[in-house]
Amino acid sequence: MANYKPVIVQTYPKLGEKVTEDTLYWKNYKAPIQIKEFGAVNKIDFSPVQPYNYAVTASSRIHIYGRYSQEPIKTFSRFKDVAYCATYRDDGKLLVAGSEEGSIRLFDIGGRAALRQFEGHTKAVHVAGFLSDKYRIVSGADDYASKVWDVSSASEIITYREHTDYVRCGCASKLNADLFVTGSYDHTVKVFDTRTEKSVMTIEHGHPVESLNLFPSGGLLVTAGGRYVKIWDVLKGGQLLVSLRNHHKTVTCLCLTSSGQRLLSGSLDRHVKVYSTTSYKVVHSFHYEASILSLALAPNDETLVVGMTNGILNIKHRKHEEKQHSGRRRRPTYRTFVKGRNYMPKQEDFLVTKPVKNHLKKYDQLLRSFQVSKALDVVLQGPVRSNPPEVTVAVMQELNRRGTLKNALAGRDEKQLSVLLSFLIRHVTDARFAPVLINVAEMIIDIYMPVVGQSAVVDKQFLKLQNIVEKEIDYQEELLEVLGMMDALFATMARKKPVPLEENKLDGL
C-alpha cells in the first residue's frame, strides 16, 4: 500500500492559437474593471499629457476619469441632450464636444462651465476636434456640413457642404495645421485644406464610414465602414493599399498604438481586433460582453478602455513586474559560511534532502483502496477544471490495465449511466481518446443491452451515440476515398526513370 504509484495522466499537444509575442503582450493586462455609465459610450479620449486622464462621453454627460480611479474626478453636464465626441487639445487643457441640439461647447479642464459655445449647425454634431495649431476647431454634423471655427472669437471661419449624408467621423493632421479629414454616411471620405474652398481629395470607401484615423506619418489613412477596414495611401492620391474584412458586423471605432505599429478595431460583433501595420494580419483579438462603440489606448499601451452599447465601460490596466523587497535581508545559511557562497557539490559529497510528501488526488485515494466504481464517478462528475477529459481517460486506462474496468462500469443507475454516456458522446470522436473510449462504449453496450428500453433518457443517449459513431465512420470513408484520389494523382505526376537493359542478361538467356 505504501508503494502505490499515482495514475499517470498522459499529456497531449494543446490545440489552439499559436503563442506569439503579440499574444503575450496583449494578454498582459489585469482583470478588467467595469463602470456603468448613464448611456451608450460613444467616445473615449485620453489626455495627451500626464497623468493621462481620459474623457468618456455617454448620454448627456462627459466624465473625466483618472488612470486608476473608478469614480469620475470631474463631470461636465451642461447639455440639454446627448453629448458627442469629447476630445482633448494637444496640451490637455481644453476639451471640445458636440451635442444633439447642434451646438459645440469648449470646456476648460480646470473649470465646469463652458468657455465658448459655437452655434451654426442645424442638426446633431457628431464630430468635434482641434486642428494642430490649437486655435481652431473642426466640426461635422448631420446637416451634411463640416465647419472650421476660431477659438478666440467663437466665430465660423469656413463651411464645407460637399457631403450628401451625415458626417459621423473626422480627424485632423498632426503635421499640417490646415489639413483635416471627414467621413460620411454617403460612403465617401474627404480631405480638406482650410486654405481652399473645396476638398482636395475624395476617397470612396464603399460603405457608410463610421470611423477614420491618420497614421502618425500623415501619409496613410485608415477608414472603417460596414465590415471593412481599409488602408489608403494619401500621398499617392488616395490609392487603396489593403482591405481587411475580419469582423462579422459593422466596425464602429479605430485606434492606433503609440508606436503606430498596431491598429485596433472595435465592432458590433463584440470583438476588438489587433492588426500588425506591416503585414495587416490579425495578431490578437479581444472578446467583450456587448457591442462596441468606442475604444482608446493610453500612451505606451498602459490602459485599454472600451465603451459599449449597454453603457458599460471596460478598463484594462497593464501588469507590471513587482520587485520583491524583503524587509529584512536574508542571512546566508551555515553551509555558505563553511563551504563558501559559490561552492558546487562534488561527486563524493553526500547530499541530504528533505523528503517531499506527495498528496494523492481523490481518484488515486479511491483506486488505492480498490473502490474502482467510486474512482470513476469522481472523475466523471467533478468540475471540468480539476478533472479534464485527459484525467478521466487516464483513469479508464488504469482500470482497464487492472482488469477491473467492466466492474467499474457495471451496476449503475439511470443518472450515473447518463453521465457516463454524456462523456462518451462528447469525446468518442476525439482522435486522442478514441481508442480507449470505443472500448468503453463496447463494454457498456454489452453490460446494459438487456435493460435497453426501460429508460427513455438512456435510450435517447444510446441513439445519439450511435448516430455520432456512424457519422464519424462516414467521414473516415470519405477521407479514405480522397486519399486514394490524391495517391492516384501523385502517381501520375511522378516521373518514371527509364531502366536500361543490360546486354549481359540477354546473353545469359
Short mmCIF file of C-alpha atoms in Angstrom, two decimals:
data_model
loop_
_atom_site.label_atom_id
_atom_site.label_comp_id
_atom_site.label_asym_id
_atom_site.label_seq_id
_atom_site.Cartn_x
_atom_site.Cartn_y
_atom_site.Cartn_z
CA MET A 1 0.00 0.00 0.00
CA ALA A 2 2.84 2.36 0.77
CA ASN A 3 4.31 1.85 -2.74
CA TYR A 4 1.18 2.94 -4.60
CA LYS A 5 2.03 4.77 -7.84
CA PRO A 6 -0.40 7.55 -8.83
CA VAL A 7 -2.22 7.41 -12.16
CA ILE A 8 -0.07 8.90 -14.92
CA VAL A 9 -2.14 11.40 -16.92
CA GLN A 10 -0.88 11.49 -20.48
CA THR A 11 -0.19 14.98 -21.82
CA TYR A 12 -1.42 15.83 -25.30
CA PRO A 13 -0.30 18.72 -27.52
CA LYS A 14 -2.57 21.71 -26.98
CA LEU A 15 -4.76 22.61 -29.93
CA GLY A 16 -5.43 26.30 -30.36
CA GLU A 17 -3.84 29.59 -31.23
CA LYS A 18 -0.12 29.85 -31.63
CA VAL A 19 1.52 31.72 -28.78
CA THR A 20 3.39 34.68 -30.25
CA GLU A 21 4.98 37.81 -28.84
CA ASP A 22 1.78 39.71 -29.65
CA THR A 23 -0.31 37.14 -27.76
CA LEU A 24 1.86 37.51 -24.67
CA TYR A 25 1.91 41.31 -24.99
CA TRP A 26 -1.83 41.82 -25.36
CA LYS A 27 -2.72 39.22 -22.73
CA ASN A 28 -0.55 41.01 -20.19
CA TYR A 29 -3.47 43.01 -18.79
CA LYS A 30 -5.05 42.69 -15.37
CA ALA A 31 -8.65 41.61 -14.83
CA PRO A 32 -10.92 44.31 -16.31
CA ILE A 33 -12.68 46.96 -14.24
CA GLN A 34 -16.25 47.70 -15.33
CA ILE A 35 -18.04 51.01 -14.76
CA LYS A 36 -21.70 51.61 -15.59
CA GLU A 37 -22.40 54.85 -17.47
CA PHE A 38 -25.77 56.57 -17.98
CA GLY A 39 -25.99 55.61 -21.66
CA ALA A 40 -24.10 54.17 -24.63
CA VAL A 41 -20.44 55.26 -24.59
CA ASN A 42 -19.90 56.98 -27.95
CA LYS A 43 -16.39 58.40 -27.42
CA ILE A 44 -13.30 57.83 -25.23
CA ASP A 45 -10.31 60.15 -25.48
CA PHE A 46 -7.07 60.13 -23.47
CA SER A 47 -5.37 63.33 -22.44
CA PRO A 48 -2.03 63.64 -24.27
CA VAL A 49 -0.26 64.89 -21.12
CA GLN A 50 0.31 63.26 -17.77
CA PRO A 51 -1.36 61.91 -15.68
CA TYR A 52 -3.20 60.72 -18.82
CA ASN A 53 -6.78 61.11 -17.63
CA TYR A 54 -9.47 60.16 -20.13
CA ALA A 55 -12.79 61.72 -21.11
CA VAL A 56 -15.83 59.45 -21.54
CA THR A 57 -18.81 60.77 -23.50
CA ALA A 58 -22.07 58.99 -22.65
CA SER A 59 -25.66 60.24 -22.65
CA SER A 60 -25.77 63.97 -21.76
CA ARG A 61 -22.56 63.95 -19.71
CA ILE A 62 -18.80 63.96 -20.08
CA HIS A 63 -16.95 62.22 -17.29
CA ILE A 64 -13.24 62.68 -16.67
CA TYR A 65 -11.61 59.64 -15.09
CA GLY A 66 -8.15 59.28 -13.60
CA ARG A 67 -5.98 56.44 -14.83
CA TYR A 68 -6.79 54.24 -11.83
CA SER A 69 -9.96 55.86 -10.48
CA GLN A 70 -13.32 54.11 -10.63
CA GLU A 71 -15.26 57.30 -9.96
CA PRO A 72 -15.21 60.39 -12.21
CA ILE A 73 -12.92 63.13 -10.92
CA LYS A 74 -14.85 65.75 -12.93
CA THR A 75 -18.17 65.91 -14.78
CA PHE A 76 -19.42 68.26 -17.50
CA SER A 77 -23.20 68.01 -17.61
CA ARG A 78 -24.38 71.31 -19.13
CA PHE A 79 -26.01 69.57 -22.11
CA LYS A 80 -29.72 69.59 -22.87
CA ASP A 81 -29.48 66.40 -24.92
CA VAL A 82 -26.94 63.73 -25.84
CA ALA A 83 -23.28 64.83 -25.96
CA TYR A 84 -20.87 63.53 -28.59
CA CYS A 85 -17.16 63.25 -29.29
CA ALA A 86 -15.44 64.94 -26.32
CA THR A 87 -11.84 65.47 -27.49
CA TYR A 88 -8.76 66.88 -25.74
CA ARG A 89 -6.49 69.56 -27.16
CA ASP A 90 -2.82 68.62 -27.61
CA ASP A 91 -1.84 70.41 -24.39
CA GLY A 92 -4.59 68.67 -22.37
CA LYS A 93 -6.02 71.97 -21.05
CA LEU A 94 -9.15 72.29 -23.20
CA LEU A 95 -11.92 69.89 -24.19
CA VAL A 96 -14.36 70.29 -27.07
CA ALA A 97 -17.60 68.35 -27.56
CA GLY A 98 -20.59 68.29 -29.90
CA SER A 99 -24.23 67.74 -28.96
CA GLU A 100 -27.57 66.54 -30.24
CA GLU A 101 -29.01 70.08 -30.32
CA GLY A 102 -26.37 71.19 -32.86
CA SER A 103 -24.10 73.32 -30.65
CA ILE A 104 -20.40 72.85 -29.89
CA ARG A 105 -19.04 73.56 -26.41
CA LEU A 106 -15.50 74.32 -25.33
CA PHE A 107 -14.50 73.47 -21.74
CA ASP A 108 -11.54 74.29 -19.55
CA ILE A 109 -10.37 71.17 -17.71
CA GLY A 110 -9.95 73.23 -14.56
CA GLY A 111 -13.49 74.67 -14.60
CA ARG A 112 -17.05 73.47 -15.04
CA ALA A 113 -18.91 75.97 -17.22
CA ALA A 114 -18.33 76.15 -20.99
CA LEU A 115 -15.76 78.75 -22.10
CA ARG A 116 -17.22 79.05 -25.59
CA GLN A 117 -20.34 77.85 -27.39
CA PHE A 118 -20.31 77.64 -31.17
CA GLU A 119 -23.66 77.88 -32.95
CA GLY A 120 -24.11 77.25 -36.67
CA HIS A 121 -25.05 73.63 -37.24
CA THR A 122 -28.74 72.85 -37.58
CA LYS A 123 -28.52 69.17 -36.55
CA ALA A 124 -26.58 66.92 -34.20
CA VAL A 125 -22.80 67.45 -34.16
CA HIS A 126 -21.02 64.08 -34.06
CA VAL A 127 -17.52 65.31 -34.93
CA ALA A 128 -15.54 67.88 -32.93
CA GLY A 129 -11.79 68.27 -32.59
CA PHE A 130 -8.85 70.66 -32.64
CA LEU A 131 -6.58 71.41 -35.55
CA SER A 132 -2.89 71.03 -34.70
CA ASP A 133 -2.39 74.81 -34.34
CA LYS A 134 -4.58 74.57 -31.16
CA TYR A 135 -6.55 77.73 -32.01
CA ARG A 136 -9.08 76.34 -34.48
CA ILE A 137 -11.81 73.73 -34.11
CA VAL A 138 -13.21 71.48 -36.83
CA SER A 139 -16.73 70.01 -36.64
CA GLY A 140 -19.03 67.77 -38.65
CA ALA A 141 -22.78 67.28 -38.26
CA ASP A 142 -25.92 65.55 -39.50
CA ASP A 143 -26.72 68.65 -41.61
CA TYR A 144 -24.06 67.34 -44.07
CA ALA A 145 -21.76 70.28 -43.25
CA SER A 146 -18.18 70.48 -41.98
CA LYS A 147 -17.10 73.73 -40.35
CA VAL A 148 -13.90 75.32 -39.08
CA TRP A 149 -14.16 77.67 -36.07
CA ASP A 150 -11.88 80.22 -34.45
CA VAL A 151 -11.47 79.55 -30.71
CA SER A 152 -10.67 83.11 -29.60
CA SER A 153 -13.64 84.82 -31.27
CA ALA A 154 -16.05 81.81 -31.33
CA SER A 155 -16.74 82.66 -34.98
CA GLU A 156 -17.10 80.45 -38.04
CA ILE A 157 -14.14 80.61 -40.45
CA ILE A 158 -15.28 78.40 -43.34
CA THR A 159 -18.02 75.87 -44.14
CA TYR A 160 -17.83 72.88 -46.49
CA ARG A 161 -21.03 71.26 -47.77
CA GLU A 162 -19.70 68.55 -50.05
CA HIS A 163 -21.07 65.50 -48.25
CA THR A 164 -24.55 64.29 -49.17
CA ASP A 165 -25.28 62.44 -45.91
CA TYR A 166 -24.49 62.58 -42.18
CA VAL A 167 -20.88 63.45 -41.26
CA ARG A 168 -20.10 60.99 -38.47
CA CYS A 169 -16.29 60.91 -38.09
CA GLY A 170 -13.23 63.01 -38.65
CA CYS A 171 -9.65 63.72 -37.59
CA ALA A 172 -7.03 66.43 -38.03
CA SER A 173 -3.48 66.07 -39.30
CA LYS A 174 -0.79 66.32 -36.60
CA LEU A 175 1.80 67.54 -39.12
CA ASN A 176 -0.16 70.13 -41.10
CA ALA A 177 -2.37 72.61 -39.22
CA ASP A 178 -4.58 73.18 -42.28
CA LEU A 179 -5.47 69.59 -43.15
CA PHE A 180 -8.36 67.54 -41.76
CA VAL A 181 -10.36 64.54 -42.92
CA THR A 182 -14.08 63.76 -42.59
CA GLY A 183 -16.07 60.58 -43.19
CA SER A 184 -19.75 60.40 -44.01
CA TYR A 185 -22.65 58.01 -44.44
CA ASP A 186 -22.56 58.88 -48.17
CA HIS A 187 -19.71 56.28 -48.36
CA THR A 188 -17.04 58.93 -49.01
CA VAL A 189 -14.03 60.29 -47.14
CA LYS A 190 -12.94 63.84 -47.98
CA VAL A 191 -9.64 65.57 -47.26
CA PHE A 192 -9.94 69.33 -46.72
CA ASP A 193 -7.37 72.13 -46.67
CA THR A 194 -8.60 75.23 -44.83
CA ARG A 195 -6.70 77.41 -47.33
CA THR A 196 -9.01 76.25 -50.14
CA GLU A 197 -12.77 76.43 -50.56
CA LYS A 198 -13.21 72.83 -51.74
CA SER A 199 -11.94 69.42 -50.73
CA VAL A 200 -8.55 68.44 -52.08
CA MET A 201 -9.24 64.70 -52.22
CA THR A 202 -12.23 62.34 -52.21
CA ILE A 203 -11.95 58.64 -51.37
CA GLU A 204 -14.77 56.15 -51.97
CA HIS A 205 -14.95 53.70 -49.08
CA GLY A 206 -17.97 51.77 -50.38
CA HIS A 207 -19.93 51.71 -47.09
CA PRO A 208 -21.16 54.29 -44.56
CA VAL A 209 -17.97 55.49 -42.86
CA GLU A 210 -18.11 55.06 -39.07
CA SER A 211 -14.53 55.90 -38.09
CA LEU A 212 -11.21 57.03 -39.54
CA ASN A 213 -7.69 57.78 -38.38
CA LEU A 214 -4.44 59.16 -39.78
CA PHE A 215 -1.19 57.34 -39.16
CA PRO A 216 1.49 59.31 -37.27
CA SER A 217 3.44 59.84 -40.51
CA GLY A 218 0.40 61.51 -42.08
CA GLY A 219 0.84 59.53 -45.29
CA LEU A 220 -1.59 56.70 -44.58
CA LEU A 221 -5.30 56.89 -43.77
CA VAL A 222 -7.36 54.08 -42.24
CA THR A 223 -11.16 54.05 -42.61
CA ALA A 224 -13.85 51.79 -41.16
CA GLY A 225 -17.33 51.24 -42.52
CA GLY A 226 -19.57 48.22 -42.85
CA ARG A 227 -17.49 45.12 -42.12
CA TYR A 228 -14.41 46.59 -43.78
CA VAL A 229 -11.27 48.32 -42.53
CA LYS A 230 -9.35 49.92 -45.41
CA ILE A 231 -5.89 51.48 -45.60
CA TRP A 232 -5.29 54.30 -48.12
CA ASP A 233 -2.09 55.99 -49.31
CA VAL A 234 -2.85 59.71 -49.17
CA LEU A 235 0.46 60.66 -50.81
CA LYS A 236 -0.49 58.62 -53.89
CA GLY A 237 -3.81 60.37 -54.32
CA GLY A 238 -5.88 58.06 -52.12
CA GLN A 239 -4.72 54.72 -53.51
CA LEU A 240 -6.17 51.67 -51.74
CA LEU A 241 -3.40 49.60 -50.18
CA VAL A 242 -5.35 46.88 -48.37
CA SER A 243 -8.92 45.99 -47.46
CA LEU A 244 -9.48 43.99 -44.27
CA ARG A 245 -12.64 42.02 -43.52
CA ASN A 246 -12.17 40.31 -40.18
CA HIS A 247 -15.35 41.37 -38.38
CA HIS A 248 -18.83 39.86 -38.72
CA LYS A 249 -20.72 43.11 -38.12
CA THR A 250 -20.21 46.84 -38.60
CA VAL A 251 -16.84 48.23 -37.48
CA THR A 252 -17.53 51.26 -35.29
CA CYS A 253 -14.16 52.52 -33.99
CA LEU A 254 -10.44 52.57 -34.74
CA CYS A 255 -7.36 53.23 -32.65
CA LEU A 256 -3.59 53.20 -33.18
CA THR A 257 -0.96 52.28 -30.61
CA SER A 258 1.56 54.90 -29.53
CA SER A 259 4.23 53.41 -31.78
CA GLY A 260 1.87 53.16 -34.76
CA GLN A 261 2.87 49.51 -35.27
CA ARG A 262 -0.50 48.08 -34.26
CA LEU A 263 -4.03 49.03 -35.30
CA LEU A 264 -7.11 48.21 -33.20
CA SER A 265 -10.67 48.00 -34.50
CA GLY A 266 -13.89 47.56 -32.49
CA SER A 267 -17.14 46.26 -33.88
CA LEU A 268 -20.76 45.50 -33.11
CA ASP A 269 -19.79 41.81 -33.17
CA ARG A 270 -18.33 42.39 -29.65
CA HIS A 271 -14.72 41.90 -30.75
CA VAL A 272 -11.63 44.10 -30.80
CA LYS A 273 -9.10 43.01 -33.41
CA VAL A 274 -5.42 43.94 -33.26
CA TYR A 275 -3.63 44.19 -36.63
CA SER A 276 0.03 44.47 -37.50
CA THR A 277 0.59 47.60 -39.62
CA THR A 278 3.32 45.85 -41.58
CA SER A 279 1.56 42.63 -42.62
CA TYR A 280 -2.04 43.80 -41.89
CA LYS A 281 -2.83 40.44 -40.34
CA VAL A 282 -4.77 39.92 -37.11
CA VAL A 283 -2.24 39.25 -34.34
CA HIS A 284 -4.67 39.20 -31.41
CA SER A 285 -8.36 39.50 -30.58
CA PHE A 286 -10.37 40.58 -27.51
CA HIS A 287 -13.94 39.45 -26.80
CA TYR A 288 -16.43 41.61 -24.87
CA GLU A 289 -19.93 41.16 -23.46
CA ALA A 290 -21.74 43.72 -25.65
CA SER A 291 -21.43 45.55 -28.96
CA ILE A 292 -18.53 48.01 -29.00
CA LEU A 293 -18.96 51.69 -29.90
CA SER A 294 -15.64 53.23 -28.84
CA LEU A 295 -12.15 52.35 -27.70
CA ALA A 296 -8.95 54.15 -26.72
CA LEU A 297 -5.40 53.30 -25.69
CA ALA A 298 -3.33 55.22 -23.18
CA PRO A 299 0.25 56.26 -24.12
CA ASN A 300 2.61 53.26 -24.12
CA ASP A 301 -0.49 51.00 -24.22
CA GLU A 302 -0.69 51.09 -20.43
CA THR A 303 -4.51 51.15 -20.35
CA LEU A 304 -7.13 49.85 -22.79
CA VAL A 305 -10.60 51.35 -22.40
CA VAL A 306 -13.63 50.09 -24.35
CA GLY A 307 -17.13 51.60 -24.37
CA MET A 308 -20.19 49.51 -25.21
CA THR A 309 -23.79 49.99 -26.28
CA ASN A 310 -25.14 48.88 -22.90
CA GLY A 311 -23.32 51.74 -21.13
CA ILE A 312 -20.55 49.58 -19.69
CA LEU A 313 -17.03 51.00 -19.63
CA ASN A 314 -14.43 48.21 -19.65
CA ILE A 315 -10.94 49.21 -18.39
CA LYS A 316 -7.84 47.02 -18.52
CA HIS A 317 -4.54 48.04 -16.94
CA ARG A 318 -1.24 46.53 -17.95
CA LYS A 319 0.52 44.27 -15.47
CA HIS A 320 3.89 45.34 -14.14
CA GLU A 321 6.56 43.09 -12.71
CA GLU A 322 6.65 43.73 -9.00
CA LYS A 323 10.09 43.70 -7.47
CA GLN A 324 10.19 41.71 -4.27
CA HIS A 325 11.75 43.78 -1.50
CA SER A 326 12.04 41.90 1.77
CA GLY A 327 12.01 43.98 4.90
CA ARG A 328 14.92 42.07 6.42
CA ARG A 329 17.91 40.88 4.48
CA ARG A 330 18.11 37.11 4.43
CA ARG A 331 21.17 35.76 6.17
CA PRO A 332 23.35 33.15 4.45
CA THR A 333 22.99 29.56 5.57
CA TYR A 334 25.54 27.74 7.67
CA ARG A 335 26.76 25.86 4.58
CA THR A 336 27.62 29.19 2.92
CA PHE A 337 29.90 30.10 5.82
CA VAL A 338 31.59 26.70 5.86
CA LYS A 339 31.93 25.96 2.13
CA GLY A 340 31.65 29.39 0.54
CA ARG A 341 28.87 31.01 -1.48
CA ASN A 342 29.83 29.56 -4.87
CA TYR A 343 30.51 26.01 -3.68
CA MET A 344 29.42 23.27 -6.09
CA PRO A 345 28.70 19.79 -4.71
CA LYS A 346 31.24 17.12 -5.69
CA GLN A 347 30.62 13.53 -6.68
CA GLU A 348 31.74 12.11 -3.33
CA ASP A 349 29.54 14.52 -1.33
CA PHE A 350 26.51 13.04 0.37
CA LEU A 351 23.54 15.36 -0.14
CA VAL A 352 20.79 15.11 2.47
CA THR A 353 17.40 16.10 1.06
CA LYS A 354 14.18 16.66 2.90
CA PRO A 355 11.50 14.12 1.86
CA VAL A 356 8.67 15.68 -0.09
CA LYS A 357 5.21 14.45 0.80
CA ASN A 358 3.07 13.73 -2.24
CA HIS A 359 -0.63 14.33 -1.76
CA LEU A 360 -2.78 11.90 -3.71
CA LYS A 361 -5.73 13.03 -5.75
CA LYS A 362 -9.21 11.87 -4.72
CA TYR A 363 -9.41 9.28 -7.52
CA ASP A 364 -5.94 7.97 -6.58
CA GLN A 365 -7.04 7.54 -2.97
CA LEU A 366 -10.08 5.55 -4.11
CA LEU A 367 -8.03 3.43 -6.51
CA ARG A 368 -5.55 2.76 -3.74
CA SER A 369 -8.38 1.33 -1.64
CA PHE A 370 -9.76 -0.60 -4.69
CA GLN A 371 -13.00 1.42 -4.87
CA VAL A 372 -12.93 1.40 -8.68
CA SER A 373 -16.56 2.42 -9.30
CA LYS A 374 -16.31 5.45 -6.99
CA ALA A 375 -12.99 6.48 -8.56
CA LEU A 376 -14.66 6.56 -11.97
CA ASP A 377 -17.61 8.54 -10.57
CA VAL A 378 -15.24 11.15 -9.09
CA VAL A 379 -13.57 11.95 -12.44
CA LEU A 380 -16.87 11.89 -14.33
CA GLN A 381 -18.89 14.13 -12.01
CA GLY A 382 -16.21 16.53 -10.79
CA PRO A 383 -15.63 20.03 -12.21
CA VAL A 384 -14.06 20.18 -15.67
CA ARG A 385 -11.16 22.36 -14.49
CA SER A 386 -9.90 19.83 -11.93
CA ASN A 387 -10.93 16.78 -13.98
CA PRO A 388 -10.38 17.43 -17.70
CA PRO A 389 -11.14 14.58 -20.16
CA GLU A 390 -7.45 13.59 -20.12
CA VAL A 391 -7.77 12.63 -16.44
CA THR A 392 -10.97 10.63 -16.98
CA VAL A 393 -9.43 8.70 -19.88
CA ALA A 394 -6.27 8.05 -17.83
CA VAL A 395 -8.37 6.56 -15.01
CA MET A 396 -10.23 4.37 -17.54
CA GLN A 397 -6.89 3.17 -18.93
CA GLU A 398 -5.66 2.32 -15.43
CA LEU A 399 -8.86 0.37 -14.69
CA ASN A 400 -8.50 -1.49 -17.98
CA ARG A 401 -4.88 -2.33 -17.13
CA ARG A 402 -6.01 -3.72 -13.78
CA GLY A 403 -8.80 -5.69 -15.45
CA THR A 404 -11.49 -4.00 -13.34
CA LEU A 405 -12.97 -1.63 -15.96
CA LYS A 406 -16.00 -3.85 -16.53
CA ASN A 407 -16.71 -3.97 -12.81
CA ALA A 408 -16.47 -0.14 -12.57
CA LEU A 409 -18.91 0.31 -15.46
CA ALA A 410 -21.47 -2.22 -14.20
CA GLY A 411 -24.16 -1.71 -11.56
CA ARG A 412 -25.01 1.91 -12.41
CA ASP A 413 -28.39 3.58 -12.03
CA GLU A 414 -30.02 5.81 -14.65
CA LYS A 415 -28.31 9.04 -13.51
CA GLN A 416 -24.81 7.54 -13.31
CA LEU A 417 -25.18 5.83 -16.69
CA SER A 418 -26.46 9.08 -18.22
CA VAL A 419 -23.33 10.94 -17.03
CA LEU A 420 -21.09 8.24 -18.48
CA LEU A 421 -22.89 8.26 -21.85
CA SER A 422 -22.75 12.06 -21.99
CA PHE A 423 -18.97 11.89 -21.60
CA LEU A 424 -18.74 9.34 -24.41
CA ILE A 425 -20.94 11.45 -26.71
CA ARG A 426 -18.70 14.47 -26.17
CA HIS A 427 -15.33 12.81 -26.61
CA VAL A 428 -15.67 9.50 -28.51
CA THR A 429 -14.77 11.14 -31.83
CA ASP A 430 -11.70 12.89 -30.41
CA ALA A 431 -8.67 11.23 -32.01
CA ARG A 432 -6.73 11.48 -28.73
CA PHE A 433 -9.26 9.43 -26.73
CA ALA A 434 -10.98 7.31 -29.40
CA PRO A 435 -9.04 4.02 -28.82
CA VAL A 436 -9.90 3.96 -25.11
CA LEU A 437 -13.47 5.28 -25.36
CA ILE A 438 -14.50 2.92 -28.16
CA ASN A 439 -13.51 0.01 -25.92
CA VAL A 440 -15.52 1.56 -23.05
CA ALA A 441 -18.55 2.04 -25.33
CA GLU A 442 -18.45 -1.62 -26.39
CA MET A 443 -18.34 -2.75 -22.75
CA ILE A 444 -21.30 -0.50 -21.82
CA ILE A 445 -23.37 -1.91 -24.71
CA ASP A 446 -22.56 -5.48 -23.64
CA ILE A 447 -23.42 -4.79 -19.98
CA TYR A 448 -26.62 -2.77 -20.41
CA MET A 449 -28.10 -4.36 -23.56
CA PRO A 450 -30.61 -6.46 -21.51
CA VAL A 451 -32.11 -3.34 -19.87
CA VAL A 452 -32.47 -1.23 -23.03
CA GLY A 453 -35.98 0.19 -23.27
CA GLN A 454 -36.52 0.74 -19.54
CA SER A 455 -35.33 4.39 -19.54
CA ALA A 456 -36.24 6.94 -22.21
CA VAL A 457 -33.28 9.19 -21.28
CA VAL A 458 -30.70 6.39 -21.60
CA ASP A 459 -32.27 5.09 -24.83
CA LYS A 460 -32.06 8.57 -26.35
CA GLN A 461 -28.39 8.85 -25.42
CA PHE A 462 -27.61 5.42 -26.90
CA LEU A 463 -29.23 6.51 -30.19
CA LYS A 464 -27.26 9.77 -30.15
CA LEU A 465 -24.03 7.86 -29.57
CA GLN A 466 -24.89 5.53 -32.45
CA ASN A 467 -25.51 8.47 -34.80
CA ILE A 468 -22.22 10.13 -33.84
CA VAL A 469 -20.24 6.93 -34.44
CA GLU A 470 -21.98 6.32 -37.80
CA LYS A 471 -21.22 9.88 -38.95
CA GLU A 472 -17.59 9.51 -37.92
CA ILE A 473 -17.35 6.25 -39.91
CA ASP A 474 -18.81 8.02 -42.97
CA TYR A 475 -16.27 10.84 -42.59
CA GLN A 476 -13.43 8.33 -42.35
CA GLU A 477 -14.64 6.53 -45.51
CA GLU A 478 -14.83 9.83 -47.40
CA LEU A 479 -11.32 10.71 -46.25
CA LEU A 480 -10.02 7.36 -47.44
CA GLU A 481 -11.60 7.99 -50.86
CA VAL A 482 -9.97 11.40 -51.04
CA LEU A 483 -6.62 9.91 -50.04
CA GLY A 484 -6.99 7.29 -52.79
CA MET A 485 -7.70 10.02 -55.37
CA MET A 486 -4.67 12.01 -54.19
CA ASP A 487 -2.42 8.93 -54.36
CA ALA A 488 -3.57 8.32 -57.94
CA LEU A 489 -2.87 11.94 -58.89
CA PHE A 490 0.57 11.89 -57.29
CA ALA A 491 1.38 8.58 -59.00
CA THR A 492 0.55 10.00 -62.46
CA MET A 493 2.58 13.16 -61.76
CA ALA A 494 5.67 11.23 -60.64
CA ARG A 495 8.17 10.73 -63.45
CA LYS A 496 9.43 7.24 -64.03
CA LYS A 497 13.15 6.91 -64.73
CA PRO A 498 13.98 4.65 -67.72
CA VAL A 499 15.87 1.48 -66.73
CA PRO A 500 18.39 0.39 -69.41
CA LEU A 501 18.51 -3.31 -70.25
CA GLU A 502 21.83 -4.99 -69.58
CA GLU A 503 23.19 -6.93 -72.52
CA ASN A 504 24.78 -9.45 -70.19
CA LYS A 505 21.35 -10.59 -69.05
CA LEU A 506 20.27 -11.15 -72.64
CA ASP A 507 23.32 -13.25 -73.35
CA GLY A 508 22.62 -15.48 -70.41
CA LEU A 509 19.13 -16.39 -71.61
#
